[in-house]
Amino acid sequence: MMKRINRPYFVFLIWNVFMVLAVHVMTIKHEAGKGISGNGNLGILALFPALISFIILCLWTVYRCRWWFYDQREYWGRKGNIIIVVGALVMSVLSVCWQLHFIEGLRLQSTDIQIIQGRLCTDSGG
């Protein structure tokens, strides 16, 4: 039988999703051919509260998982708990690798834009 959802945890999880969306929406983005205008990046205003909120959510999740594993130890057995932990670690490593790949792609795109802008400046004589 499934236990009911912990309402404060669920509300805090939804709050974290909104914080991530706030950072995404408030971040100034470069558009090809238009450039960037503004006095700064407003996404930083939402980034620090979002980071603190995320750290709290991570600690809360670890605490809740600890008790869940303790409750499920007879049902799943030791091997089941190890499989869940290893699966979570593999997903975490794959997530980090995917983010690094994404960042590398952005770096290469930025380098390409700088090369193209450099060519345009030299072609126009400036």
GROMACS .gro file of C-alpha atoms in nm:
model
  126
    1MET     CA    1   0.000   0.000   0.000
    2MET     CA    2   0.136   0.338  -0.096
    3LYS     CA    3   0.187   0.599   0.171
    4ARG     CA    4   0.045   0.942   0.109
    5ILE     CA    5   0.274   1.214  -0.023
    6ASN     CA    6   0.452   1.436   0.224
    7ARG     CA    7   0.283   1.769   0.145
    8PRO     CA    8   0.560   2.007   0.268
    9TYR     CA    9   0.821   1.813   0.068
   10PHE     CA   10   0.605   1.823  -0.246
   11VAL     CA   11   0.541   2.198  -0.207
   12PHE     CA   12   0.914   2.260  -0.163
   13LEU     CA   13   0.988   2.048  -0.471
   14ILE     CA   14   0.745   2.258  -0.676
   15TRP     CA   15   0.904   2.574  -0.530
   16ASN     CA   16   1.243   2.453  -0.659
   17VAL     CA   17   1.101   2.397  -1.007
   18PHE     CA   18   0.968   2.756  -1.004
   19MET     CA   19   1.309   2.883  -0.889
   20VAL     CA   20   1.480   2.708  -1.181
   21LEU     CA   21   1.224   2.857  -1.419
   22ALA     CA   22   1.279   3.202  -1.265
   23VAL     CA   23   1.653   3.177  -1.329
   24HIS     CA   24   1.589   3.064  -1.686
   25VAL     CA   25   1.335   3.339  -1.760
   26MET     CA   26   1.541   3.618  -1.600
   27THR     CA   27   1.867   3.524  -1.773
   28ILE     CA   28   1.963   3.755  -2.059
   29LYS     CA   29   2.017   3.554  -2.374
   30HIS     CA   30   2.227   3.636  -2.678
   31GLU     CA   31   2.037   3.638  -3.005
   32ALA     CA   32   2.238   3.609  -3.326
   33GLY     CA   33   2.243   3.936  -3.513
   34LYS     CA   34   2.074   4.130  -3.233
   35GLY     CA   35   2.335   4.125  -2.957
   36ILE     CA   36   2.262   4.178  -2.590
   37SER     CA   37   2.127   4.489  -2.429
   38GLY     CA   38   2.074   4.566  -2.065
   39ASN     CA   39   2.258   4.661  -1.751
   40GLY     CA   40   2.325   4.315  -1.619
   41ASN     CA   41   2.197   3.965  -1.581
   42LEU     CA   42   1.883   3.950  -1.367
   43GLY     CA   43   1.909   3.571  -1.346
   44ILE     CA   44   2.174   3.611  -1.075
   45LEU     CA   45   1.909   3.767  -0.849
   46ALA     CA   46   1.714   3.440  -0.859
   47LEU     CA   47   2.020   3.214  -0.874
   48PHE     CA   48   2.138   3.249  -0.513
   49PRO     CA   49   1.797   3.183  -0.349
   50ALA     CA   50   1.747   2.896  -0.596
   51LEU     CA   51   2.085   2.748  -0.503
   52ILE     CA   52   2.011   2.764  -0.130
   53SER     CA   53   1.665   2.617  -0.193
   54PHE     CA   54   1.819   2.335  -0.401
   55ILE     CA   55   2.074   2.249  -0.131
   56ILE     CA   56   1.795   2.231   0.129
   57LEU     CA   57   1.593   2.008  -0.103
   58CYS     CA   58   1.892   1.776  -0.154
   59LEU     CA   59   1.951   1.741   0.219
   60TRP     CA   60   1.580   1.682   0.281
   61THR     CA   61   1.575   1.418   0.005
   62VAL     CA   62   1.872   1.236   0.156
   63TYR     CA   63   1.698   1.237   0.496
   64ARG     CA   64   1.372   1.104   0.350
   65CYS     CA   65   1.551   0.838   0.143
   66ARG     CA   66   1.740   0.721   0.449
   67TRP     CA   67   1.414   0.654   0.629
   68TRP     CA   68   1.259   0.499   0.318
   69PHE     CA   69   1.550   0.255   0.286
   70TYR     CA   70   1.518   0.176   0.655
   71ASP     CA   71   1.145   0.098   0.612
   72GLN     CA   72   1.201  -0.109   0.297
   73ARG     CA   73   1.499  -0.316   0.408
   74GLU     CA   74   1.291  -0.631   0.470
   75TYR     CA   75   1.089  -0.600   0.149
   76TRP     CA   76   1.371  -0.525  -0.097
   77GLY     CA   77   1.658  -0.692   0.082
   78ARG     CA   78   2.015  -0.571   0.077
   79LYS     CA   79   2.064  -0.624  -0.298
   80GLY     CA   80   1.760  -0.414  -0.387
   81ASN     CA   81   1.887  -0.120  -0.184
   82ILE     CA   82   2.232  -0.147  -0.343
   83ILE     CA   83   2.079  -0.153  -0.693
   84ILE     CA   84   1.877   0.161  -0.620
   85VAL     CA   85   2.182   0.345  -0.480
   86VAL     CA   86   2.406   0.241  -0.771
   87GLY     CA   87   2.134   0.341  -1.019
   88ALA     CA   88   2.106   0.684  -0.857
   89LEU     CA   89   2.485   0.729  -0.869
   90VAL     CA   90   2.499   0.628  -1.236
   91MET     CA   91   2.221   0.873  -1.321
   92SER     CA   92   2.405   1.148  -1.132
   93VAL     CA   93   2.730   1.083  -1.319
   94LEU     CA   94   2.549   1.072  -1.653
   95SER     CA   95   2.375   1.398  -1.567
   96VAL     CA   96   2.706   1.570  -1.492
   97CYS     CA   97   2.861   1.431  -1.813
   98TRP     CA   98   2.564   1.557  -2.016
   99GLN     CA   99   2.595   1.903  -1.861
  100LEU     CA  100   2.969   1.912  -1.938
  101HIS     CA  101   2.895   1.811  -2.298
  102PHE     CA  102   2.634   2.089  -2.318
  103ILE     CA  103   2.880   2.345  -2.179
  104GLU     CA  104   3.146   2.234  -2.428
  105GLY     CA  105   2.896   2.280  -2.711
  106LEU     CA  106   2.821   2.632  -2.592
  107ARG     CA  107   3.193   2.708  -2.571
  108LEU     CA  108   3.247   2.589  -2.928
  109GLN     CA  109   2.947   2.792  -3.044
  110SER     CA  110   3.088   3.099  -2.870
  111THR     CA  111   3.426   3.043  -3.035
  112ASP     CA  112   3.259   3.011  -3.376
  113ILE     CA  113   3.069   3.337  -3.319
  114GLN     CA  114   3.393   3.515  -3.223
  115ILE     CA  115   3.567   3.381  -3.535
  116ILE     CA  116   3.281   3.495  -3.758
  117GLN     CA  117   3.273   3.838  -3.591
  118GLY     CA  118   3.650   3.863  -3.633
  119ARG     CA  119   3.619   3.786  -4.003
  120LEU     CA  120   3.346   4.046  -4.043
  121CYS     CA  121   3.561   4.310  -3.873
  122THR     CA  122   3.864   4.234  -4.091
  123ASP     CA  123   3.655   4.217  -4.410
  124SER     CA  124   3.504   4.557  -4.346
  125GLY     CA  125   3.843   4.712  -4.275
  126GLY     CA  126   3.786   4.772  -3.904
   0.00000   0.00000   0.00000
